[in-house]
Coordinates of C-alpha atoms in Angstrom, one line a residue:
F1 CA -7.5 -65.6 32.1
P2 CA -6.8 -61.8 32.2
M3 CA -9.7 -59.7 33.4
P4 CA -10.4 -56.0 33.6
D5 CA -9.1 -54.1 36.7
P6 CA -12.3 -53.4 38.7
S7 CA -10.6 -50.2 40.0
N8 CA -10.0 -48.9 36.5
P9 CA -12.4 -50.6 34.0
M10 CA -12.2 -47.6 31.6
D11 CA -8.5 -48.2 30.9
V12 CA -9.0 -49.9 27.5
F13 CA -11.0 -46.9 26.2
L14 CA -8.2 -44.4 26.8
D15 CA -4.7 -44.3 25.1
E16 CA -1.6 -43.5 27.0
S17 CA -2.3 -39.7 26.7
K18 CA -5.8 -40.3 28.1
K19 CA -7.5 -39.6 24.8
I20 CA -10.6 -41.6 24.0
V21 CA -10.0 -44.6 21.6
V22 CA -12.9 -44.3 19.2
A23 CA -12.3 -47.1 16.7
D24 CA -14.2 -50.3 17.8
E25 CA -11.4 -52.6 16.7
K26 CA -8.7 -50.8 18.7
S27 CA -8.1 -50.6 22.5
G28 CA -6.1 -48.4 24.7
G29 CA -4.2 -48.9 27.9
S30 CA -0.5 -48.8 28.9
A31 CA 2.1 -51.5 28.5
Y32 CA 0.9 -52.9 31.8
S33 CA -2.8 -52.6 31.2
Y34 CA -5.5 -55.2 30.9
S35 CA -5.4 -54.8 27.1
A36 CA -1.7 -55.7 27.1
A37 CA -2.2 -58.6 29.4
Y38 CA -5.0 -60.0 27.2
K39 CA -2.8 -59.7 24.0
A40 CA 0.1 -61.4 25.8
R41 CA -2.2 -64.3 26.9
M42 CA -3.4 -64.7 23.3
K43 CA 0.2 -65.0 22.1
E44 CA 0.8 -67.7 24.8
L45 CA -2.2 -69.6 23.7
S46 CA -1.3 -69.3 20.1
K47 CA 2.2 -70.8 20.8
D48 CA 0.9 -73.5 23.2
M49 CA -1.9 -74.7 20.9
N50 CA -0.1 -74.1 17.6
V51 CA -3.1 -72.2 16.3
K52 CA -2.8 -68.8 14.7
G53 CA -4.8 -65.8 13.6
K54 CA -8.6 -66.0 13.3
N55 CA -8.5 -69.8 13.9
L56 CA -7.8 -68.8 17.5
F57 CA -9.2 -65.3 18.0
H58 CA -12.6 -65.9 16.5
P59 CA -13.5 -69.0 18.6
I60 CA -12.4 -67.1 21.8
R61 CA -14.3 -64.0 20.8
L62 CA -17.4 -66.1 20.1
A63 CA -17.0 -67.9 23.4
L64 CA -16.5 -64.8 25.5
T65 CA -18.9 -62.3 23.8
G66 CA -21.3 -64.4 21.6
E67 CA -20.2 -62.4 18.5
M68 CA -17.9 -63.2 15.7
S69 CA -17.1 -59.5 15.0
G70 CA -17.6 -56.1 16.5
Q71 CA -16.0 -54.1 19.3
D72 CA -12.6 -55.2 20.7
V73 CA -13.0 -58.1 23.1
T74 CA -11.2 -56.2 26.0
K75 CA -13.6 -53.3 25.5
Q76 CA -16.7 -55.6 25.7
L77 CA -15.4 -57.4 28.8
S78 CA -14.6 -54.0 30.4
L79 CA -18.2 -52.8 29.8
L80 CA -19.4 -56.1 31.2
E81 CA -17.3 -55.4 34.4
L82 CA -18.9 -52.0 34.7
A83 CA -22.4 -53.4 34.2
C84 CA -21.8 -56.0 36.9
A85 CA -20.2 -53.7 39.4
E86 CA -22.1 -52.8 42.6
N87 CA -24.0 -49.6 42.7
N88 CA -23.9 -49.1 38.9
P89 CA -26.9 -47.6 37.1
V90 CA -27.6 -50.6 34.9
N91 CA -30.5 -52.9 35.7
A92 CA -28.5 -56.1 34.9
K93 CA -31.5 -58.4 35.1
A94 CA -33.7 -56.2 32.9
A95 CA -30.9 -55.7 30.4
G96 CA -30.2 -59.5 30.3
V97 CA -26.6 -59.1 31.4
V98 CA -24.7 -62.4 31.8
T99 CA -21.7 -62.2 34.1
F100 CA -18.3 -63.5 33.0
A101 CA -18.5 -66.3 35.5
E102 CA -21.9 -67.3 34.3
R103 CA -20.6 -67.3 30.7
L104 CA -17.8 -69.6 31.6
D105 CA -20.2 -71.9 33.4
L106 CA -22.5 -72.1 30.4
L107 CA -19.5 -72.7 28.1
S108 CA -18.2 -75.5 30.3
K109 CA -21.7 -77.1 30.2
F110 CA -21.7 -76.9 26.4
I111 CA -18.2 -78.4 26.2
E112 CA -19.3 -81.4 28.3
T113 CA -21.8 -82.2 25.5
I114 CA -19.1 -82.6 22.9
P115 CA -18.4 -86.3 22.1
D116 CA -15.0 -87.5 23.2
E117 CA -13.9 -88.4 19.6
F118 CA -14.1 -84.7 18.7
R119 CA -12.2 -83.3 21.7
A120 CA -8.7 -84.0 20.3
P121 CA -7.2 -84.5 16.9
K122 CA -6.8 -88.0 15.6
V123 CA -3.2 -89.3 15.8
K124 CA -2.0 -91.9 13.2
E125 CA -0.4 -95.0 14.5
A126 CA 3.4 -94.8 14.3
G127 CA 4.6 -96.5 11.1
K128 CA 1.1 -97.5 9.9
G129 CA 0.8 -94.6 7.5
K130 CA 4.1 -95.3 5.8
K131 CA 3.3 -99.0 5.6
D132 CA -0.1 -98.4 4.0
E133 CA 1.3 -95.8 1.6
K134 CA 4.0 -98.2 0.5
S135 CA 1.4 -100.9 0.0
A136 CA -0.8 -98.6 -2.1
Q137 CA 2.2 -97.5 -4.2
T138 CA 3.1 -101.2 -4.9
S139 CA -0.4 -102.0 -5.9
K140 CA -0.6 -99.0 -8.3
E141 CA 2.8 -99.9 -9.9
A142 CA 1.6 -103.4 -10.4
A143 CA -1.5 -102.1 -12.2
G144 CA 0.7 -99.8 -14.4
S145 CA 0.0 -96.6 -12.5
S146 CA 2.8 -94.1 -12.6
A147 CA 2.3 -92.5 -9.2
V148 CA 0.0 -92.2 -6.2
E149 CA -2.4 -89.3 -6.5
A150 CA -1.4 -86.6 -4.0
A151 CA -3.7 -84.1 -2.3
P152 CA -3.3 -80.5 -3.7
A153 CA -0.4 -78.8 -2.1
D154 CA -1.0 -75.6 0.0
P155 CA 0.9 -72.8 -1.7
L156 CA 1.5 -71.3 1.7
D157 CA 3.9 -74.2 2.5
T158 CA 6.4 -73.0 -0.1
Y159 CA 5.8 -69.2 0.1
D160 CA 8.8 -67.3 1.5
G161 CA 7.9 -63.7 0.6
P162 CA 6.9 -60.8 2.9
P163 CA 3.7 -61.2 5.0
V164 CA 0.5 -60.1 3.4
T165 CA -0.4 -58.4 6.7
A166 CA 2.2 -55.8 5.6
L167 CA -0.4 -54.3 3.3
D168 CA -3.0 -51.9 4.7
I169 CA -5.9 -52.6 2.4
R170 CA -9.1 -50.7 3.5
V171 CA -12.6 -50.3 2.3
G172 CA -13.2 -46.9 0.7
R173 CA -15.9 -45.0 -1.1
I174 CA -15.2 -42.7 -4.1
T175 CA -16.8 -39.4 -3.3
K176 CA -15.5 -37.4 -6.3
V177 CA -13.9 -38.1 -9.7
W178 CA -12.5 -35.9 -12.4
E179 CA -10.1 -36.2 -15.3
H180 CA -6.5 -35.4 -14.8
P181 CA -5.9 -32.2 -16.9
E182 CA -2.5 -33.4 -18.1
A183 CA -2.8 -37.1 -18.5
D184 CA -5.1 -38.9 -20.9
K185 CA -5.2 -42.1 -18.9
L186 CA -5.6 -40.8 -15.4
Y187 CA -8.6 -40.0 -13.2
C188 CA -8.2 -38.0 -10.0
E189 CA -10.3 -39.2 -7.1
E190 CA -11.2 -38.3 -3.6
I191 CA -11.8 -41.4 -1.6
D192 CA -13.2 -41.8 2.0
V193 CA -11.2 -44.5 3.8
G194 CA -12.4 -43.6 7.3
E195 CA -9.9 -40.9 8.0
D196 CA -10.5 -37.2 8.9
E197 CA -10.0 -36.1 5.3
P198 CA -10.6 -38.1 2.1
R199 CA -7.6 -39.5 0.3
Q200 CA -6.6 -38.0 -3.1
I201 CA -5.6 -40.8 -5.4
A202 CA -4.7 -40.9 -9.1
S203 CA -5.7 -44.1 -11.1
G204 CA -5.0 -45.0 -14.7
L205 CA -8.6 -46.1 -15.3
R206 CA -9.8 -43.7 -18.0
P207 CA -9.4 -46.3 -20.8
Y208 CA -11.6 -48.7 -18.8
M209 CA -14.3 -46.8 -16.9
N210 CA -16.5 -43.8 -17.1
A211 CA -16.2 -41.2 -14.3
E212 CA -20.0 -41.3 -13.6
D213 CA -19.8 -45.1 -13.0
M214 CA -17.0 -44.6 -10.4
E215 CA -18.5 -41.9 -8.2
G216 CA -20.1 -43.4 -5.1
R217 CA -18.6 -46.8 -5.5
L218 CA -17.2 -48.9 -2.7
V219 CA -13.6 -50.0 -3.5
L220 CA -10.5 -51.4 -1.9
V221 CA -7.6 -49.0 -1.3
L222 CA -4.0 -49.9 -0.6
C223 CA -3.4 -47.1 2.0
N224 CA 0.2 -47.5 3.1
L225 CA 1.9 -46.3 0.0
K226 CA 4.0 -43.2 0.2
A227 CA 2.4 -40.1 -1.4
R228 CA 3.8 -39.0 -4.7
K229 CA 3.1 -36.6 -7.5
M230 CA 1.4 -37.9 -10.6
L231 CA 2.0 -35.2 -13.2
G232 CA 1.5 -32.6 -10.5
F233 CA -1.4 -34.3 -8.7
P234 CA -0.6 -35.5 -5.1
S235 CA -1.6 -39.2 -5.0
H236 CA -1.6 -41.1 -1.7
G237 CA -2.7 -44.7 -2.1
M238 CA -3.8 -47.1 -4.8
V239 CA -7.3 -48.4 -5.8
L240 CA -7.1 -52.2 -6.2
C241 CA -8.5 -53.6 -9.5
A242 CA -8.5 -56.9 -11.2
S243 CA -7.4 -57.4 -14.8
N244 CA -7.3 -60.1 -17.4
E245 CA -4.1 -61.6 -18.7
D246 CA -3.5 -59.0 -21.5
H247 CA -4.8 -56.1 -19.4
T248 CA -7.5 -55.2 -21.9
D249 CA -10.3 -55.6 -19.2
V250 CA -9.9 -53.9 -15.9
K251 CA -12.6 -53.9 -13.1
F252 CA -12.7 -52.8 -9.5
V253 CA -12.2 -55.3 -6.7
N254 CA -15.5 -55.0 -4.9
P255 CA -16.1 -55.1 -1.1
P256 CA -19.5 -56.4 0.0
V257 CA -22.2 -53.7 -0.4
D258 CA -22.7 -53.3 3.3
A259 CA -18.9 -53.3 4.2
K260 CA -17.8 -50.5 6.5
V261 CA -15.8 -47.6 5.1
G262 CA -12.4 -47.6 6.7
E263 CA -12.4 -51.3 7.7
R264 CA -9.2 -53.2 7.1
V265 CA -9.4 -56.2 4.7
T266 CA -8.1 -59.4 6.2
I267 CA -7.2 -62.9 4.8
P268 CA -8.1 -66.2 6.6
G269 CA -5.1 -67.9 8.2
F270 CA -3.1 -64.8 8.8
N271 CA -3.0 -62.8 12.0
F272 CA -4.1 -59.2 11.4
E273 CA -4.4 -58.4 15.1
G274 CA -1.7 -57.4 17.6
E275 CA 1.8 -56.1 16.8
E276 CA 2.6 -58.9 14.3
G277 CA -0.5 -58.0 12.2
Q278 CA 0.2 -54.3 11.9
P279 CA 0.8 -53.0 8.4
F280 CA 4.3 -51.8 7.4
A281 CA 5.2 -48.2 7.4
E282 CA 4.9 -46.4 4.0
N283 CA 8.7 -46.0 3.7
K284 CA 9.3 -49.7 4.3
I285 CA 6.7 -50.7 1.7
G286 CA 8.5 -48.7 -0.9
K287 CA 12.1 -49.3 0.1
K288 CA 11.7 -53.1 0.5
K289 CA 9.4 -53.3 -2.6
V290 CA 6.9 -55.2 -0.5
F291 CA 3.9 -54.8 -2.8
E292 CA 6.0 -55.8 -5.9
K293 CA 7.0 -59.0 -4.1
L294 CA 3.4 -59.8 -3.0
A295 CA 1.7 -58.8 -6.3
P296 CA 2.4 -62.1 -8.2
F297 CA 0.3 -63.9 -5.5
L298 CA -2.6 -61.5 -5.6
V299 CA -5.1 -63.0 -8.1
T300 CA -8.7 -63.7 -8.7
S301 CA -10.1 -67.2 -8.7
E302 CA -12.3 -68.9 -11.3
Y303 CA -15.2 -67.4 -9.4
G304 CA -13.8 -63.9 -9.4
V305 CA -12.8 -63.9 -5.7
P306 CA -9.6 -61.9 -5.0
E307 CA -7.2 -64.2 -3.2
F308 CA -3.7 -64.5 -1.7
L309 CA -2.3 -68.0 -1.8
G310 CA -5.9 -69.4 -2.3
R311 CA -7.3 -67.5 0.6
P312 CA -10.0 -64.8 0.0
F313 CA -10.0 -61.1 0.8
L314 CA -12.5 -60.7 3.7
T315 CA -14.4 -57.9 5.5
S316 CA -16.7 -58.3 8.4
A317 CA -19.6 -58.2 5.9
G318 CA -18.2 -61.1 3.8
V319 CA -16.0 -62.0 0.9
C320 CA -14.8 -59.4 -1.7
T321 CA -15.5 -60.1 -5.4
S322 CA -14.6 -59.1 -8.9
A323 CA -16.0 -59.4 -12.4
I324 CA -12.6 -60.6 -13.6
T325 CA -12.0 -64.4 -13.3
K326 CA -8.5 -65.9 -13.2
G327 CA -7.0 -62.5 -13.3
T328 CA -4.4 -60.5 -11.4
V329 CA -5.0 -57.9 -8.6
S330 CA -3.0 -54.7 -8.6

């Protein structure tokens, strides 16, 4: 398993130009760094085990760090390397530092307690499944049944559109709202999405919301849309809302109240980490009409949960919600 270079443990905290990488979820290093080796190993494991996304990354993160979220794993293990190095200023015993070797030893001892029947997936006996299925079908036909009840199909199995990871959806906070001077339906907003400056975004929400109810609200913002003029106002992004079928009721899609501004929204079962999980460039989103192709699959459930192919919008603070049930998200 890749480990930090003891001679250069700060590598993951610096980008190739030696500037500090501030964001917790990002790591630095060159193409031959510890961070790159770690990502390559994750890809190998994903391929070998046929496990993708958070189904792989979260268990490994939990096993190595004891946390399901937080700072990048390579950063945490690099800090651990520093804390365990000789002649470092950290009192490891007083701080409760557990070395990487000790962690693996404890993990191995835990794995030994898992019953054998749960250590590998169950494999059906060859031919038995078909035989039993045919027998069941025959019995139902004899009883007058038209067909055997099937388990609900996973919509992902038949989906062939662009990846949802193409979208850069982030948590934002509306800091300022005013009416567009030349458009009856538009609000102009300044929204903090974790960047150096707030985004200016125009939204057609005046028929549905009051400005005083919008200011200070946490919202979801689609950030990788190309900036464009909306009747003279430079708008860069889109606030995501849910609406009913006839579009007479429109509400914000709400991140959890303690969600972090600037955090990217993820969806279970999809890999939002590494190169494959990076959002598309703004030009590609527009040129390929990526959002238009994904939009029919962005809906809210019967409980008001925004979903893509039956999978919820997530932040590290939990599931996003909406007051609109069985609606569309756009």
